[in-house]
């Protein structure tokens, strides 16, 4: 089963849990307490040199950071990702907007 390295209070991690739940994809959750510093330890940095969660660990050992990339990977070929090229580009447009214009201002302020 894939492992989601995550923080329960993180909106970026919530997006991944929500999509996986809607798709019926079971995930093992590995929690990284905010102030514990575990995302700065060599074991974690070997998986994601950027030192951030969410990080999706696949059963074959591959690791995928960045919530948008994880959402894209999980939703590939499912009802959550359109098949039409234009609509897929619109989906990406909203995902880039969320990361560049929403997350740093609204989500971080809320946090
Ligand atoms: N663009 C990244 C942002 C990841 C990010 O900022 N993660 C935060 C939690 S939301 C984190 O890991 N903070 C802990 C740390 O930096 O040690 C994504 O969407 O996954």
PDB file of N, CA, C and O in Angstrom, residues 42-106:
ATOM      1  N   UNK A  42      18.257  13.061   7.694  1.00  0.00           N
ATOM      2  CA  UNK A  42      18.779  12.443   6.469  1.00  0.00           C
ATOM      3  C   UNK A  42      17.851  11.393   5.863  1.00  0.00           C
ATOM      4  O   UNK A  42      17.738  11.306   4.641  1.00  0.00           O
ATOM      5  N   UNK A  43      17.176  10.596   6.696  1.00  0.00           N
ATOM      6  CA  UNK A  43      16.294   9.547   6.163  1.00  0.00           C
ATOM      7  C   UNK A  43      15.179  10.155   5.319  1.00  0.00           C
ATOM      8  O   UNK A  43      14.818   9.628   4.274  1.00  0.00           O
ATOM      9  N   UNK A  44      14.639  11.293   5.802  1.00  0.00           N
ATOM     10  CA  UNK A  44      13.552  11.917   5.036  1.00  0.00           C
ATOM     11  C   UNK A  44      14.105  12.669   3.834  1.00  0.00           C
ATOM     12  O   UNK A  44      13.546  12.601   2.733  1.00  0.00           O
ATOM     13  N   UNK A  45      15.222  13.380   4.024  1.00  0.00           N
ATOM     14  CA  UNK A  45      15.803  14.152   2.918  1.00  0.00           C
ATOM     15  C   UNK A  45      16.257  13.243   1.775  1.00  0.00           C
ATOM     16  O   UNK A  45      16.302  13.675   0.615  1.00  0.00           O
ATOM     17  N   UNK A  46      16.539  11.983   2.081  1.00  0.00           N
ATOM     18  CA  UNK A  46      16.892  11.034   1.016  1.00  0.00           C
ATOM     19  C   UNK A  46      15.676  10.764   0.131  1.00  0.00           C
ATOM     20  O   UNK A  46      15.807  10.456  -1.050  1.00  0.00           O
ATOM     21  N   UNK A  47      14.491  10.905   0.730  1.00  0.00           N
ATOM     22  CA  UNK A  47      13.250  10.684  -0.037  1.00  0.00           C
ATOM     23  C   UNK A  47      12.813  11.955  -0.738  1.00  0.00           C
ATOM     24  O   UNK A  47      12.332  11.924  -1.867  1.00  0.00           O
ATOM     25  N   UNK A  48      12.959  13.099  -0.057  1.00  0.00           N
ATOM     26  CA  UNK A  48      12.605  14.394  -0.646  1.00  0.00           C
ATOM     27  C   UNK A  48      13.614  15.443  -0.180  1.00  0.00           C
ATOM     28  O   UNK A  48      13.497  15.973   0.934  1.00  0.00           O
ATOM     29  N   UNK A  49      14.584  15.765  -1.020  1.00  0.00           N
ATOM     30  CA  UNK A  49      15.621  16.740  -0.633  1.00  0.00           C
ATOM     31  C   UNK A  49      15.051  18.106  -0.288  1.00  0.00           C
ATOM     32  O   UNK A  49      15.725  18.916   0.343  1.00  0.00           O
ATOM     33  N   UNK A  50      13.798  18.380  -0.689  1.00  0.00           N
ATOM     34  CA  UNK A  50      13.164  19.654  -0.359  1.00  0.00           C
ATOM     35  C   UNK A  50      12.622  19.665   1.069  1.00  0.00           C
ATOM     36  O   UNK A  50      12.202  20.709   1.567  1.00  0.00           O
ATOM     37  N   UNK A  51      12.610  18.522   1.723  1.00  0.00           N
ATOM     38  CA  UNK A  51      12.247  18.456   3.134  1.00  0.00           C
ATOM     39  C   UNK A  51      10.811  18.811   3.441  1.00  0.00           C
ATOM     40  O   UNK A  51      10.536  19.362   4.515  1.00  0.00           O
ATOM     41  N   UNK A  52       9.911  18.515   2.529  1.00  0.00           N
ATOM     42  CA  UNK A  52       8.492  18.865   2.733  1.00  0.00           C
ATOM     43  C   UNK A  52       7.583  17.660   2.569  1.00  0.00           C
ATOM     44  O   UNK A  52       7.887  16.724   1.829  1.00  0.00           O
ATOM     45  N   UNK A  53       6.464  17.731   3.270  1.00  0.00           N
ATOM     46  CA  UNK A  53       5.354  16.828   3.027  1.00  0.00           C
ATOM     47  C   UNK A  53       4.256  17.632   2.316  1.00  0.00           C
ATOM     48  O   UNK A  53       4.252  18.864   2.430  1.00  0.00           O
ATOM     49  N   UNK A  54       3.366  17.019   1.582  1.00  0.00           N
ATOM     50  CA  UNK A  54       3.198  15.578   1.418  1.00  0.00           C
ATOM     51  C   UNK A  54       4.253  14.959   0.505  1.00  0.00           C
ATOM     52  O   UNK A  54       4.766  15.595  -0.399  1.00  0.00           O
ATOM     53  N   UNK A  55       4.503  13.687   0.785  1.00  0.00           N
ATOM     54  CA  UNK A  55       5.387  12.878  -0.041  1.00  0.00           C
ATOM     55  C   UNK A  55       4.721  11.513  -0.168  1.00  0.00           C
ATOM     56  O   UNK A  55       4.370  10.903   0.845  1.00  0.00           O
ATOM     57  N   UNK A  56       4.525  11.078  -1.407  1.00  0.00           N
ATOM     58  CA  UNK A  56       3.902   9.767  -1.627  1.00  0.00           C
ATOM     59  C   UNK A  56       4.988   8.737  -1.874  1.00  0.00           C
ATOM     60  O   UNK A  56       5.785   8.884  -2.811  1.00  0.00           O
ATOM     61  N   UNK A  57       5.023   7.729  -1.041  1.00  0.00           N
ATOM     62  CA  UNK A  57       5.977   6.635  -1.211  1.00  0.00           C
ATOM     63  C   UNK A  57       5.266   5.439  -1.832  1.00  0.00           C
ATOM     64  O   UNK A  57       4.295   4.940  -1.278  1.00  0.00           O
ATOM     65  N   UNK A  58       5.743   5.030  -3.009  1.00  0.00           N
ATOM     66  CA  UNK A  58       5.125   3.885  -3.681  1.00  0.00           C
ATOM     67  C   UNK A  58       5.730   2.585  -3.172  1.00  0.00           C
ATOM     68  O   UNK A  58       6.816   2.571  -2.587  1.00  0.00           O
ATOM     69  N   UNK A  59       5.030   1.490  -3.446  1.00  0.00           N
ATOM     70  CA  UNK A  59       5.477   0.193  -2.941  1.00  0.00           C
ATOM     71  C   UNK A  59       6.819  -0.236  -3.540  1.00  0.00           C
ATOM     72  O   UNK A  59       7.564  -0.989  -2.921  1.00  0.00           O
ATOM     73  N   UNK A  60       7.130   0.267  -4.753  1.00  0.00           N
ATOM     74  CA  UNK A  60       8.399  -0.114  -5.380  1.00  0.00           C
ATOM     75  C   UNK A  60       9.568   0.779  -4.948  1.00  0.00           C
ATOM     76  O   UNK A  60      10.672   0.675  -5.469  1.00  0.00           O
ATOM     77  N   UNK A  61       9.327   1.681  -3.998  1.00  0.00           N
ATOM     78  CA  UNK A  61      10.402   2.509  -3.454  1.00  0.00           C
ATOM     79  C   UNK A  61      10.465   3.916  -4.032  1.00  0.00           C
ATOM     80  O   UNK A  61      11.161   4.773  -3.488  1.00  0.00           O
ATOM     81  N   UNK A  62       9.758   4.139  -5.155  1.00  0.00           N
ATOM     82  CA  UNK A  62       9.779   5.492  -5.711  1.00  0.00           C
ATOM     83  C   UNK A  62       9.019   6.447  -4.801  1.00  0.00           C
ATOM     84  O   UNK A  62       8.045   6.050  -4.146  1.00  0.00           O
ATOM     85  N   UNK A  63       9.470   7.720  -4.777  1.00  0.00           N
ATOM     86  CA  UNK A  63       8.843   8.736  -3.938  1.00  0.00           C
ATOM     87  C   UNK A  63       8.467   9.938  -4.787  1.00  0.00           C
ATOM     88  O   UNK A  63       9.261  10.373  -5.638  1.00  0.00           O
ATOM     89  N   UNK A  64       7.290  10.470  -4.558  1.00  0.00           N
ATOM     90  CA  UNK A  64       6.807  11.620  -5.329  1.00  0.00           C
ATOM     91  C   UNK A  64       6.430  12.751  -4.373  1.00  0.00           C
ATOM     92  O   UNK A  64       5.478  12.636  -3.599  1.00  0.00           O
ATOM     93  N   UNK A  65       7.182  13.880  -4.416  1.00  0.00           N
ATOM     94  CA  UNK A  65       6.808  15.054  -3.614  1.00  0.00           C
ATOM     95  C   UNK A  65       5.877  15.958  -4.404  1.00  0.00           C
ATOM     96  O   UNK A  65       5.619  15.726  -5.593  1.00  0.00           O
ATOM     97  N   UNK A  66       5.408  17.012  -3.763  1.00  0.00           N
ATOM     98  CA  UNK A  66       4.540  18.055  -4.339  1.00  0.00           C
ATOM     99  C   UNK A  66       3.091  17.559  -4.450  1.00  0.00           C
ATOM    100  O   UNK A  66       2.783  16.640  -5.216  1.00  0.00           O
ATOM    101  N   UNK A  67       2.219  18.257  -3.715  1.00  0.00           N
ATOM    102  CA  UNK A  67       0.814  17.843  -3.660  1.00  0.00           C
ATOM    103  C   UNK A  67       0.171  17.795  -5.044  1.00  0.00           C
ATOM    104  O   UNK A  67      -0.589  16.876  -5.348  1.00  0.00           O
ATOM    105  N   UNK A  68       0.479  18.784  -5.909  1.00  0.00           N
ATOM    106  CA  UNK A  68      -0.133  18.794  -7.234  1.00  0.00           C
ATOM    107  C   UNK A  68       0.291  17.584  -8.059  1.00  0.00           C
ATOM    108  O   UNK A  68      -0.528  16.985  -8.766  1.00  0.00           O
ATOM    109  N   UNK A  69       1.564  17.227  -7.982  1.00  0.00           N
ATOM    110  CA  UNK A  69       2.055  16.061  -8.729  1.00  0.00           C
ATOM    111  C   UNK A  69       1.423  14.781  -8.183  1.00  0.00           C
ATOM    112  O   UNK A  69       1.079  13.869  -8.956  1.00  0.00           O
ATOM    113  N   UNK A  70       1.263  14.722  -6.868  1.00  0.00           N
ATOM    114  CA  UNK A  70       0.649  13.527  -6.272  1.00  0.00           C
ATOM    115  C   UNK A  70      -0.814  13.426  -6.702  1.00  0.00           C
ATOM    116  O   UNK A  70      -1.299  12.347  -7.070  1.00  0.00           O
ATOM    117  N   UNK A  71      -1.527  14.570  -6.684  1.00  0.00           N
ATOM    118  CA  UNK A  71      -2.928  14.568  -7.119  1.00  0.00           C
ATOM    119  C   UNK A  71      -3.024  14.113  -8.577  1.00  0.00           C
ATOM    120  O   UNK A  71      -3.907  13.337  -8.947  1.00  0.00           O
ATOM    121  N   UNK A  72      -2.110  14.624  -9.398  1.00  0.00           N
ATOM    122  CA  UNK A  72      -2.115  14.273 -10.824  1.00  0.00           C
ATOM    123  C   UNK A  72      -1.885  12.769 -10.998  1.00  0.00           C
ATOM    124  O   UNK A  72      -2.562  12.100 -11.777  1.00  0.00           O
ATOM    125  N   UNK A  73      -0.925  12.244 -10.254  1.00  0.00           N
ATOM    126  CA  UNK A  73      -0.593  10.816 -10.358  1.00  0.00           C
ATOM    127  C   UNK A  73      -1.774   9.949  -9.892  1.00  0.00           C
ATOM    128  O   UNK A  73      -2.148   8.995 -10.584  1.00  0.00           O
ATOM    129  N   UNK A  74      -2.357  10.292  -8.755  1.00  0.00           N
ATOM    130  CA  UNK A  74      -3.451   9.464  -8.230  1.00  0.00           C
ATOM    131  C   UNK A  74      -4.686   9.527  -9.128  1.00  0.00           C
ATOM    132  O   UNK A  74      -5.418   8.551  -9.246  1.00  0.00           O
ATOM    133  N   UNK A  75      -4.910  10.695  -9.759  1.00  0.00           N
ATOM    134  CA  UNK A  75      -6.157  10.880 -10.517  1.00  0.00           C
ATOM    135  C   UNK A  75      -6.037  10.458 -11.976  1.00  0.00           C
ATOM    136  O   UNK A  75      -7.036  10.435 -12.696  1.00  0.00           O
ATOM    137  N   UNK A  76      -4.836  10.105 -12.409  1.00  0.00           N
ATOM    138  CA  UNK A  76      -4.624   9.688 -13.804  1.00  0.00           C
ATOM    139  C   UNK A  76      -5.562   8.527 -14.148  1.00  0.00           C
ATOM    140  O   UNK A  76      -5.604   7.517 -13.452  1.00  0.00           O
ATOM    141  N   UNK A  77      -6.361   8.721 -15.207  1.00  0.00           N
ATOM    142  CA  UNK A  77      -7.258   7.647 -15.657  1.00  0.00           C
ATOM    143  C   UNK A  77      -8.492   7.449 -14.807  1.00  0.00           C
ATOM    144  O   UNK A  77      -9.173   6.438 -14.939  1.00  0.00           O
ATOM    145  N   UNK A  78      -8.783   8.402 -13.920  1.00  0.00           N
ATOM    146  CA  UNK A  78      -9.956   8.271 -13.058  1.00  0.00           C
ATOM    147  C   UNK A  78     -10.961   9.378 -13.364  1.00  0.00           C
ATOM    148  O   UNK A  78     -10.673  10.290 -14.140  1.00  0.00           O
ATOM    149  N   UNK A  79     -12.097   9.324 -12.668  1.00  0.00           N
ATOM    150  CA  UNK A  79     -13.151  10.324 -12.866  1.00  0.00           C
ATOM    151  C   UNK A  79     -12.701  11.721 -12.411  1.00  0.00           C
ATOM    152  O   UNK A  79     -13.330  12.716 -12.776  1.00  0.00           O
ATOM    153  N   UNK A  80     -11.647  11.822 -11.631  1.00  0.00           N
ATOM    154  CA  UNK A  80     -11.194  13.131 -11.148  1.00  0.00           C
ATOM    155  C   UNK A  80     -10.329  13.862 -12.169  1.00  0.00           C
ATOM    156  O   UNK A  80      -9.999  15.028 -11.963  1.00  0.00           O
ATOM    157  N   UNK A  81      -9.934  13.180 -13.245  1.00  0.00           N
ATOM    158  CA  UNK A  81      -9.087  13.844 -14.246  1.00  0.00           C
ATOM    159  C   UNK A  81      -9.760  13.723 -15.618  1.00  0.00           C
ATOM    160  O   UNK A  81      -9.987  12.616 -16.095  1.00  0.00           O
ATOM    161  N   UNK A  82     -10.077  14.877 -16.235  1.00  0.00           N
ATOM    162  CA  UNK A  82     -10.777  14.829 -17.528  1.00  0.00           C
ATOM    163  C   UNK A  82      -9.908  14.169 -18.599  1.00  0.00           C
ATOM    164  O   UNK A  82      -8.683  14.172 -18.509  1.00  0.00           O
ATOM    165  N   UNK A  83     -10.554  13.629 -19.619  1.00  0.00           N
ATOM    166  CA  UNK A  83      -9.795  13.005 -20.707  1.00  0.00           C
ATOM    167  C   UNK A  83      -9.514  14.009 -21.827  1.00  0.00           C
ATOM    168  O   UNK A  83      -8.550  13.859 -22.573  1.00  0.00           O
ATOM    169  N   UNK A  84     -10.336  15.048 -21.927  1.00  0.00           N
ATOM    170  CA  UNK A  84     -10.170  16.070 -22.967  1.00  0.00           C
ATOM    171  C   UNK A  84      -8.962  16.971 -22.648  1.00  0.00           C
ATOM    172  O   UNK A  84      -8.802  17.436 -21.511  1.00  0.00           O
ATOM    173  N   UNK A  85      -8.119  17.219 -23.654  1.00  0.00           N
ATOM    174  CA  UNK A  85      -6.857  17.935 -23.435  1.00  0.00           C
ATOM    175  C   UNK A  85      -7.085  19.348 -22.897  1.00  0.00           C
ATOM    176  O   UNK A  85      -6.356  19.812 -22.003  1.00  0.00           O
ATOM    177  N   UNK A  86      -8.092  20.055 -23.443  1.00  0.00           N
ATOM    178  CA  UNK A  86      -8.348  21.429 -22.999  1.00  0.00           C
ATOM    179  C   UNK A  86      -8.791  21.452 -21.537  1.00  0.00           C
ATOM    180  O   UNK A  86      -8.321  22.264 -20.732  1.00  0.00           O
ATOM    181  N   UNK A  87      -9.681  20.539 -21.183  1.00  0.00           N
ATOM    182  CA  UNK A  87     -10.186  20.501 -19.810  1.00  0.00           C
ATOM    183  C   UNK A  87      -9.086  20.069 -18.837  1.00  0.00           C
ATOM    184  O   UNK A  87      -9.023  20.549 -17.708  1.00  0.00           O
ATOM    185  N   UNK A  88      -8.209  19.188 -19.306  1.00  0.00           N
ATOM    186  CA  UNK A  88      -7.058  18.811 -18.462  1.00  0.00           C
ATOM    187  C   UNK A  88      -6.163  20.031 -18.226  1.00  0.00           C
ATOM    188  O   UNK A  88      -5.660  20.243 -17.124  1.00  0.00           O
ATOM    189  N   UNK A  89      -5.978  20.848 -19.273  1.00  0.00           N
ATOM    190  CA  UNK A  89      -5.160  22.058 -19.113  1.00  0.00           C
ATOM    191  C   UNK A  89      -5.831  23.026 -18.139  1.00  0.00           C
ATOM    192  O   UNK A  89      -5.153  23.681 -17.335  1.00  0.00           O
ATOM    193  N   UNK A  90      -7.169  23.107 -18.190  1.00  0.00           N
ATOM    194  CA  UNK A  90      -7.879  23.969 -17.233  1.00  0.00           C
ATOM    195  C   UNK A  90      -7.705  23.456 -15.808  1.00  0.00           C
ATOM    196  O   UNK A  90      -7.557  24.238 -14.862  1.00  0.00           O
ATOM    197  N   UNK A  91      -7.712  22.143 -15.677  1.00  0.00           N
ATOM    198  CA  UNK A  91      -7.480  21.556 -14.344  1.00  0.00           C
ATOM    199  C   UNK A  91      -6.099  21.966 -13.830  1.00  0.00           C
ATOM    200  O   UNK A  91      -5.934  22.410 -12.682  1.00  0.00           O
ATOM    201  N   UNK A  92      -5.095  21.855 -14.702  1.00  0.00           N
ATOM    202  CA  UNK A  92      -3.737  22.261 -14.313  1.00  0.00           C
ATOM    203  C   UNK A  92      -3.686  23.751 -13.989  1.00  0.00           C
ATOM    204  O   UNK A  92      -2.984  24.177 -13.073  1.00  0.00           O
ATOM    205  N   UNK A  93      -4.442  24.556 -14.757  1.00  0.00           N
ATOM    206  CA  UNK A  93      -4.470  25.994 -14.526  1.00  0.00           C
ATOM    207  C   UNK A  93      -4.926  26.306 -13.099  1.00  0.00           C
ATOM    208  O   UNK A  93      -4.317  27.122 -12.390  1.00  0.00           O
ATOM    209  N   UNK A  94      -5.994  25.633 -12.663  1.00  0.00           N
ATOM    210  CA  UNK A  94      -6.472  25.847 -11.295  1.00  0.00           C
ATOM    211  C   UNK A  94      -5.466  25.343 -10.262  1.00  0.00           C
ATOM    212  O   UNK A  94      -5.276  25.949  -9.204  1.00  0.00           O
ATOM    213  N   UNK A  95      -4.806  24.227 -10.589  1.00  0.00           N
ATOM    214  CA  UNK A  95      -3.826  23.686  -9.635  1.00  0.00           C
ATOM    215  C   UNK A  95      -2.623  24.610  -9.487  1.00  0.00           C
ATOM    216  O   UNK A  95      -2.117  24.807  -8.376  1.00  0.00           O
ATOM    217  N   UNK A  96      -2.170  25.219 -10.595  1.00  0.00           N
ATOM    218  CA  UNK A  96      -1.061  26.179 -10.498  1.00  0.00           C
ATOM    219  C   UNK A  96      -1.515  27.450  -9.776  1.00  0.00           C
ATOM    220  O   UNK A  96      -0.764  28.032  -8.987  1.00  0.00           O
ATOM    221  N   UNK A  97      -2.751  27.895 -10.053  1.00  0.00           N
ATOM    222  CA  UNK A  97      -3.295  29.056  -9.329  1.00  0.00           C
ATOM    223  C   UNK A  97      -3.292  28.782  -7.827  1.00  0.00           C
ATOM    224  O   UNK A  97      -2.870  29.630  -7.019  1.00  0.00           O
ATOM    225  N   UNK A  98      -3.741  27.599  -7.470  1.00  0.00           N
ATOM    226  CA  UNK A  98      -3.811  27.263  -6.037  1.00  0.00           C
ATOM    227  C   UNK A  98      -2.437  27.352  -5.384  1.00  0.00           C
ATOM    228  O   UNK A  98      -2.286  27.928  -4.298  1.00  0.00           O
ATOM    229  N   UNK A  99      -1.410  26.837  -6.061  1.00  0.00           N
ATOM    230  CA  UNK A  99      -0.081  26.812  -5.464  1.00  0.00           C
ATOM    231  C   UNK A  99       0.576  28.192  -5.435  1.00  0.00           C
ATOM    232  O   UNK A  99       1.287  28.518  -4.491  1.00  0.00           O
ATOM    233  N   UNK A 100       0.330  28.987  -6.474  1.00  0.00           N
ATOM    234  CA  UNK A 100       1.057  30.260  -6.584  1.00  0.00           C
ATOM    235  C   UNK A 100       0.286  31.433  -5.991  1.00  0.00           C
ATOM    236  O   UNK A 100       0.870  32.365  -5.449  1.00  0.00           O
ATOM    237  N   UNK A 101      -1.053  31.406  -6.080  1.00  0.00           N
ATOM    238  CA  UNK A 101      -1.837  32.578  -5.684  1.00  0.00           C
ATOM    239  C   UNK A 101      -2.746  32.344  -4.476  1.00  0.00           C
ATOM    240  O   UNK A 101      -3.217  33.302  -3.879  1.00  0.00           O
ATOM    241  N   UNK A 102      -3.030  31.107  -4.167  1.00  0.00           N
ATOM    242  CA  UNK A 102      -3.889  30.848  -3.013  1.00  0.00           C
ATOM    243  C   UNK A 102      -3.092  30.365  -1.812  1.00  0.00           C
ATOM    244  O   UNK A 102      -3.142  30.960  -0.741  1.00  0.00           O
ATOM    245  N   UNK A 103      -2.332  29.313  -2.006  1.00  0.00           N
ATOM    246  CA  UNK A 103      -1.658  28.668  -0.870  1.00  0.00           C
ATOM    247  C   UNK A 103      -0.756  29.620  -0.088  1.00  0.00           C
ATOM    248  O   UNK A 103      -0.839  29.679   1.134  1.00  0.00           O
ATOM    249  N   UNK A 104       0.085  30.442  -0.764  1.00  0.00           N
ATOM    250  CA  UNK A 104       1.016  31.272   0.019  1.00  0.00           C
ATOM    251  C   UNK A 104       0.326  32.379   0.810  1.00  0.00           C
ATOM    252  O   UNK A 104       0.855  32.824   1.823  1.00  0.00           O
ATOM    253  N   UNK A 105      -0.835  32.822   0.360  1.00  0.00           N
ATOM    254  CA  UNK A 105      -1.481  33.984   0.980  1.00  0.00           C
ATOM    255  C   UNK A 105      -2.648  33.587   1.877  1.00  0.00           C
ATOM    256  O   UNK A 105      -2.726  34.004   3.030  1.00  0.00           O
ATOM    257  N   UNK A 106      -3.559  32.800   1.345  1.00  0.00           N
ATOM    258  CA  UNK A 106      -4.754  32.434   2.102  1.00  0.00           C
ATOM    259  C   UNK A 106      -4.446  31.276   3.061  1.00  0.00           C
ATOM    260  O   UNK A 106      -4.703  31.353   4.266  1.00  0.00           O
TER     261      UNK A 106
END
